[in-house]
mmCIF file of C-alpha atoms and ligand atoms in Angstrom:
data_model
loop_
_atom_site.group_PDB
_atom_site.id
_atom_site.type_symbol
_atom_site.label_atom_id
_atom_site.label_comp_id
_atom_site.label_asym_id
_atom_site.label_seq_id
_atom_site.Cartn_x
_atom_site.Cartn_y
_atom_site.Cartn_z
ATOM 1 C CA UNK Z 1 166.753 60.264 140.748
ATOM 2 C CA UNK Z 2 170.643 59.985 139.206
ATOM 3 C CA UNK Z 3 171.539 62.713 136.733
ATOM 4 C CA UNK Z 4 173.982 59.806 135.436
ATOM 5 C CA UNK Z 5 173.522 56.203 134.870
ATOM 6 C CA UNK Z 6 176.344 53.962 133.601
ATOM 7 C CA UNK Z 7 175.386 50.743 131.996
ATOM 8 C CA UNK Z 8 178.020 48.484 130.011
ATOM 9 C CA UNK Z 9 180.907 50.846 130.436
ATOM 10 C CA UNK Z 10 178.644 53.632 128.436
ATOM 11 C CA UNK Z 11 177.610 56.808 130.487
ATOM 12 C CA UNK Z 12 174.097 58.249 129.751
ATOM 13 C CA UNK Z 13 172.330 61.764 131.256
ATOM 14 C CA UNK Z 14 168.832 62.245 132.156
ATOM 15 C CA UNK Z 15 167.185 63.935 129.380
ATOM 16 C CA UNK Z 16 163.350 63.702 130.645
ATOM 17 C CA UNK Z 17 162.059 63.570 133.662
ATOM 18 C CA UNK Z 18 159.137 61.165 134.713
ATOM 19 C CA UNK Z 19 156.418 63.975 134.716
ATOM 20 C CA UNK Z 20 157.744 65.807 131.679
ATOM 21 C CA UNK Z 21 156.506 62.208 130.329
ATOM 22 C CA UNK Z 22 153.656 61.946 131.669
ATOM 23 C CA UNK Z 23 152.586 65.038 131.008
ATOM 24 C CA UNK Z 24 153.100 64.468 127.286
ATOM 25 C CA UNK Z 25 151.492 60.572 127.545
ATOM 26 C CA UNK Z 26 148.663 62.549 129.171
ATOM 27 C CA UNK Z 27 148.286 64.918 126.475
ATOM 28 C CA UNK Z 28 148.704 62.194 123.622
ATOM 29 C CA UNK Z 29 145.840 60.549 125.245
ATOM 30 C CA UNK Z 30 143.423 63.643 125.045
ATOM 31 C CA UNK Z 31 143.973 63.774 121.618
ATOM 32 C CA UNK Z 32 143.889 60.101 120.591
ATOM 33 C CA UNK Z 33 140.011 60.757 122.539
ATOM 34 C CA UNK Z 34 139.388 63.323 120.858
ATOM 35 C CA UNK Z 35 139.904 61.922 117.437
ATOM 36 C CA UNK Z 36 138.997 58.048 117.463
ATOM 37 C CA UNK Z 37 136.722 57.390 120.807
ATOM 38 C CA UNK Z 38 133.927 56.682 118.251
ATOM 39 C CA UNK Z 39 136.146 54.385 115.976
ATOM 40 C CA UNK Z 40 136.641 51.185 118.198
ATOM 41 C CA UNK Z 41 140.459 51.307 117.096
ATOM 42 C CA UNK Z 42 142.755 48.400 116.610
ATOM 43 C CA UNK Z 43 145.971 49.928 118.678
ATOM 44 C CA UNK Z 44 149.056 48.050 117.527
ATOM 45 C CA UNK Z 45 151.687 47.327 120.677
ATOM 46 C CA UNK Z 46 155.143 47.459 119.061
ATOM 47 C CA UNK Z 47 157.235 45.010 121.362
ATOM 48 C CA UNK Z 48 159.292 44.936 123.166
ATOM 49 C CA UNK Z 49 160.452 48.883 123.614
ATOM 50 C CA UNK Z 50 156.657 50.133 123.626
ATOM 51 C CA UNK Z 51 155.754 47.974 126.536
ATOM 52 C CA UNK Z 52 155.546 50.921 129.182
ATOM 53 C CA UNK Z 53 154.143 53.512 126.969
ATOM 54 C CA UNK Z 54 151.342 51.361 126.127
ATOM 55 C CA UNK Z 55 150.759 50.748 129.793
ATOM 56 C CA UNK Z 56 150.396 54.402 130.583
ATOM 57 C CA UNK Z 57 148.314 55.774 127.440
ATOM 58 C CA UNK Z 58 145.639 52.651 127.076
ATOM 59 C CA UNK Z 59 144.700 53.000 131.198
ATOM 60 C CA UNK Z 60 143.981 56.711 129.297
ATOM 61 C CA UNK Z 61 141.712 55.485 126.941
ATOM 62 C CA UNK Z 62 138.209 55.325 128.217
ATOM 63 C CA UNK Z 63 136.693 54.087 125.263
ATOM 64 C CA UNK Z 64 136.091 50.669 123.427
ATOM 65 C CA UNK Z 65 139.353 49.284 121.360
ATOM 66 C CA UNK Z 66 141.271 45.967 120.968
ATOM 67 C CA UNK Z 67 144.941 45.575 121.657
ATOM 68 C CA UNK Z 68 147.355 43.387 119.666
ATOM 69 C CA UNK Z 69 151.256 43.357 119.969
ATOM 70 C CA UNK Z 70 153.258 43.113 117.423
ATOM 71 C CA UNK Z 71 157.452 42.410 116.952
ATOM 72 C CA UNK Z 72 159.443 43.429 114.249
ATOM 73 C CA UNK Z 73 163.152 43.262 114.988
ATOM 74 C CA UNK Z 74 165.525 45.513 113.011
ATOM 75 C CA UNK Z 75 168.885 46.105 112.111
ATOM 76 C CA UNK Z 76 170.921 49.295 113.008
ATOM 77 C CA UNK Z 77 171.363 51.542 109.473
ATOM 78 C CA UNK Z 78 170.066 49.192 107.145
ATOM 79 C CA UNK Z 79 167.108 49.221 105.152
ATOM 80 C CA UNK Z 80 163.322 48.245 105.421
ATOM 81 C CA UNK Z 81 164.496 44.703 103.795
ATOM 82 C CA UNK Z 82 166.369 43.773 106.590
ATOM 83 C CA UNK Z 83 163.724 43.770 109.031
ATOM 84 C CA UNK Z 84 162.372 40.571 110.240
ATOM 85 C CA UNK Z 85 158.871 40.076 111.659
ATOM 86 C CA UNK Z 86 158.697 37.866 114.918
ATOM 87 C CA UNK Z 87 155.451 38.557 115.816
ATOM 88 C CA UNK Z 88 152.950 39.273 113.162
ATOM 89 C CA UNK Z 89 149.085 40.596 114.235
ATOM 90 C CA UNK Z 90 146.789 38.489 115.403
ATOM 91 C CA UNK Z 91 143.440 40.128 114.638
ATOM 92 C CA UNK Z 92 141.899 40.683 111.251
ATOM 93 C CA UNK Z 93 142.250 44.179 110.705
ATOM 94 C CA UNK Z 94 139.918 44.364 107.633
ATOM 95 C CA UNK Z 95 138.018 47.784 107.400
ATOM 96 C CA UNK Z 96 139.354 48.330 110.856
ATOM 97 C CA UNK Z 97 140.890 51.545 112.331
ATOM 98 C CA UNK Z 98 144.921 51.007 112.900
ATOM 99 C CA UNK Z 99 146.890 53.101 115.583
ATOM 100 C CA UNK Z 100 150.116 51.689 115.587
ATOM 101 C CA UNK Z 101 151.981 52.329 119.278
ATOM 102 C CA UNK Z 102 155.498 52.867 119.095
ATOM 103 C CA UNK Z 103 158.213 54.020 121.770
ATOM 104 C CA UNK Z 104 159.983 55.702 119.463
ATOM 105 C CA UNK Z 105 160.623 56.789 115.725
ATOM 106 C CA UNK Z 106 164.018 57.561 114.303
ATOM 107 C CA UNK Z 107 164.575 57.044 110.829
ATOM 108 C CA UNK Z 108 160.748 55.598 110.617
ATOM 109 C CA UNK Z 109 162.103 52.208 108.819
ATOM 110 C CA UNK Z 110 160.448 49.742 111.177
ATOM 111 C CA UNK Z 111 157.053 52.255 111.061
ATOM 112 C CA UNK Z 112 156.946 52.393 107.369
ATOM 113 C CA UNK Z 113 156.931 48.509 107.436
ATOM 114 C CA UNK Z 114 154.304 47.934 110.085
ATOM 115 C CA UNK Z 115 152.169 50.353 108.422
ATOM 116 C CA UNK Z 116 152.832 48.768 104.723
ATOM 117 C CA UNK Z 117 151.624 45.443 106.522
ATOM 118 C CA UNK Z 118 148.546 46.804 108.359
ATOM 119 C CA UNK Z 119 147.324 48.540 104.881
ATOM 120 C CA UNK Z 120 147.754 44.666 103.116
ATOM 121 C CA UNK Z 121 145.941 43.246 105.717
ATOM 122 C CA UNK Z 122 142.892 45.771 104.880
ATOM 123 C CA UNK Z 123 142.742 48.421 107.209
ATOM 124 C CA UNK Z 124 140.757 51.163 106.296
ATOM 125 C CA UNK Z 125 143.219 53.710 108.400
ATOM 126 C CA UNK Z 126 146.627 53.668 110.092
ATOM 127 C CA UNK Z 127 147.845 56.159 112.161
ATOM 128 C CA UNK Z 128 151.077 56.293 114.421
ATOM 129 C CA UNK Z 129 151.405 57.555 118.101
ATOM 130 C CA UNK Z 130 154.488 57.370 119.471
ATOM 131 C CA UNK Z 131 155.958 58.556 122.246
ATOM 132 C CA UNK Z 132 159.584 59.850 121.210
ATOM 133 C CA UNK Z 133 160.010 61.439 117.987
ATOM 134 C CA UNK Z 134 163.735 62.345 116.354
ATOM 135 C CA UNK Z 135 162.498 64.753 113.282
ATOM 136 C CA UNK Z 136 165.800 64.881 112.343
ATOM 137 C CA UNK Z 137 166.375 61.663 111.511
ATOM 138 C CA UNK Z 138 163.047 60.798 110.171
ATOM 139 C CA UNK Z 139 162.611 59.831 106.372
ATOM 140 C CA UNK Z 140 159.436 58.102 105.952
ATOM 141 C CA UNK Z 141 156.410 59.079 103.995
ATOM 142 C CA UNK Z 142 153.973 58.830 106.648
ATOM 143 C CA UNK Z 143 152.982 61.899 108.907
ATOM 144 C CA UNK Z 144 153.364 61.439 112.316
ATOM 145 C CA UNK Z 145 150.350 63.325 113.748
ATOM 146 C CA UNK Z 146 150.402 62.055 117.467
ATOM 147 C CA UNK Z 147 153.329 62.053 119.212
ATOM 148 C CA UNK Z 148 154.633 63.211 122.494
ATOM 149 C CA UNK Z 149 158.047 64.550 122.327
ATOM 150 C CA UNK Z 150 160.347 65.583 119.772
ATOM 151 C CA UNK Z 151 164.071 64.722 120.912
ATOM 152 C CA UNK Z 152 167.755 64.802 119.168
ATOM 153 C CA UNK Z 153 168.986 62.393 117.411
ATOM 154 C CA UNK Z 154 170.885 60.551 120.018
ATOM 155 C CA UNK Z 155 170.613 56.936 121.482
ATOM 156 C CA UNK Z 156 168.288 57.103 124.360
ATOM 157 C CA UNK Z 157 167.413 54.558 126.765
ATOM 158 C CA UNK Z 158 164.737 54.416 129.955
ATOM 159 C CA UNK Z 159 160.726 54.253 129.904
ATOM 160 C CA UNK Z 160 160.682 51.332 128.381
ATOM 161 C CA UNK Z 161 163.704 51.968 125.362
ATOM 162 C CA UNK Z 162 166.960 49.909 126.029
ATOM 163 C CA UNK Z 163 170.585 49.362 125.625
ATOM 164 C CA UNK Z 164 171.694 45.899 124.717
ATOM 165 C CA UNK Z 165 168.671 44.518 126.897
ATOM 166 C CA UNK Z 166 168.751 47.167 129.995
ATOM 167 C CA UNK Z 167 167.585 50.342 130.899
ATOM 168 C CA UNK Z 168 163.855 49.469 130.272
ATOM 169 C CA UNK Z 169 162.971 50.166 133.471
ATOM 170 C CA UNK Z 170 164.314 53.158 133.849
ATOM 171 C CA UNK Z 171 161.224 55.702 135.280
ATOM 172 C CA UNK Z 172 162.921 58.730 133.158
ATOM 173 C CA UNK Z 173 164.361 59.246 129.588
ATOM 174 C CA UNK Z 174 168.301 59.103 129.356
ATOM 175 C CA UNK Z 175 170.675 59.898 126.428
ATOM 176 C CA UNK Z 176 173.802 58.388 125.619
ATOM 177 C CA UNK Z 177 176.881 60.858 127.022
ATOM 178 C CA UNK Z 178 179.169 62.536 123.794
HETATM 179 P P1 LIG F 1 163.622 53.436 113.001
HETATM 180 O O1 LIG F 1 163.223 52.233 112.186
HETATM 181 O O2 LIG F 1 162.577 54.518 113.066
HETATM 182 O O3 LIG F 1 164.958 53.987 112.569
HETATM 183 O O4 LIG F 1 163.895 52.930 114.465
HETATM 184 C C1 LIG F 1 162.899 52.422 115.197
HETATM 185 C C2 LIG F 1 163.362 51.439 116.231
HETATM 186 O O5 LIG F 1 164.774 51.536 116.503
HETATM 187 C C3 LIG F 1 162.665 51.734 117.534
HETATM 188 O O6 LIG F 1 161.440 51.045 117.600
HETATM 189 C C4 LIG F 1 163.696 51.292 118.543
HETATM 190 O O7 LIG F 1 163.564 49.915 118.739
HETATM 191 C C5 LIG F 1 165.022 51.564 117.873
HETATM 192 N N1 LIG F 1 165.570 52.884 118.253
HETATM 193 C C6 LIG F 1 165.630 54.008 117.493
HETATM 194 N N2 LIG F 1 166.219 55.006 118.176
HETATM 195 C C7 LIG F 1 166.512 54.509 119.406
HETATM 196 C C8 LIG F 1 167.116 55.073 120.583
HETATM 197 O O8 LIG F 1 167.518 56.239 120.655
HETATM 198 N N3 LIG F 1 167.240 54.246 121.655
HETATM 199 C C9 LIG F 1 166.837 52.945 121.636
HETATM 200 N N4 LIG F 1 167.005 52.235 122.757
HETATM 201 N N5 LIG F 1 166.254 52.385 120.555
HETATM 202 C C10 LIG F 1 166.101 53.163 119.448
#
């Protein structure tokens, strides 16, 4: 697989490759067993970057759950105002148990919304499971207690996380050349 990729005139490196990623989707989905197999969870699909993640952990999950996607689009270095829901969820979520699925959480704007929203609607619990995870960046209030890997804070792109539209499909994780 290329080391380098070049996509609208920018360069990017592999940073992951497929089976480091699959080994941490693997291990996400022991412990999202381990700790809700008995709570018939609501899992949350954030669209559209989420997408292949989602694939990969729910064919994990062996136990009964529902699956709704949501879209929230947001803009780059603003604030949780600025982001506009496009698709809200479909399913009450009253007394339900929330895991919200997200590619990837950076400063944890877009999270902190979707998990304000799931709370109105009356769930009795929402957690977070994402896949990437920038610590360094991250300045919301909520915990993030599942994820798979922690990463810089540089643009990434591939498993499902693009650049102006491309790059989704991308079987391994690359970051944006300095
Ligand atoms: P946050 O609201 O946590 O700052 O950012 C979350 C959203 O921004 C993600 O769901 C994703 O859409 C986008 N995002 C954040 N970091 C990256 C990145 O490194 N690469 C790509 N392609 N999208 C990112």
């Amino acid at each position: 697989m290329a080391k380098y990729i070049e996509i609208d005139k920018k360069r990017f490196v592999k940073l992951l490759a497929p089976d480091t990623i699959a080994a941490a989707v693997r291990s996400m989905a022991n412990n999202i067993t381990r700790d809700f197999s008995h709570k018939s969870p609501v899992m949350l699909v954030v669209l559209n970057g989420s997408f292949i993640f989602a694939a990969d952990l729910l064919r994990q999950l062996d136990f009964p759950l529902d699956i709704s996607f949501i879209k929230i689009k947001s803009y780059a270095g603003t604030t949780q105002q600025n982001l506009v829901w496009e698709l809200e969820p479909d399913m009450n979520l009253q007394n339900r148990t929330v895991i919200i699925i997200e590619d990837i959480v950076d400063t944890g704007n877009t999270l902190m919304a979707i998990h304000e929203k799931v709370i109105q609607m009356g769930a009795l619990s929402c957690d977070v499971a994402t896949l990437f995870f920038k610590p360094d960046t991250y300045r919301g209030r909520l915990q993030i207690l599942y994820f798979g890997l922690q990463i810089a804070p540089a643009f990434v792109i591939g498993y499902g996380l693009d650049v102006n539209g491309k790059g989704r499909n991308l079987p391994a994780l690359y970051q944006l050349e300095k």
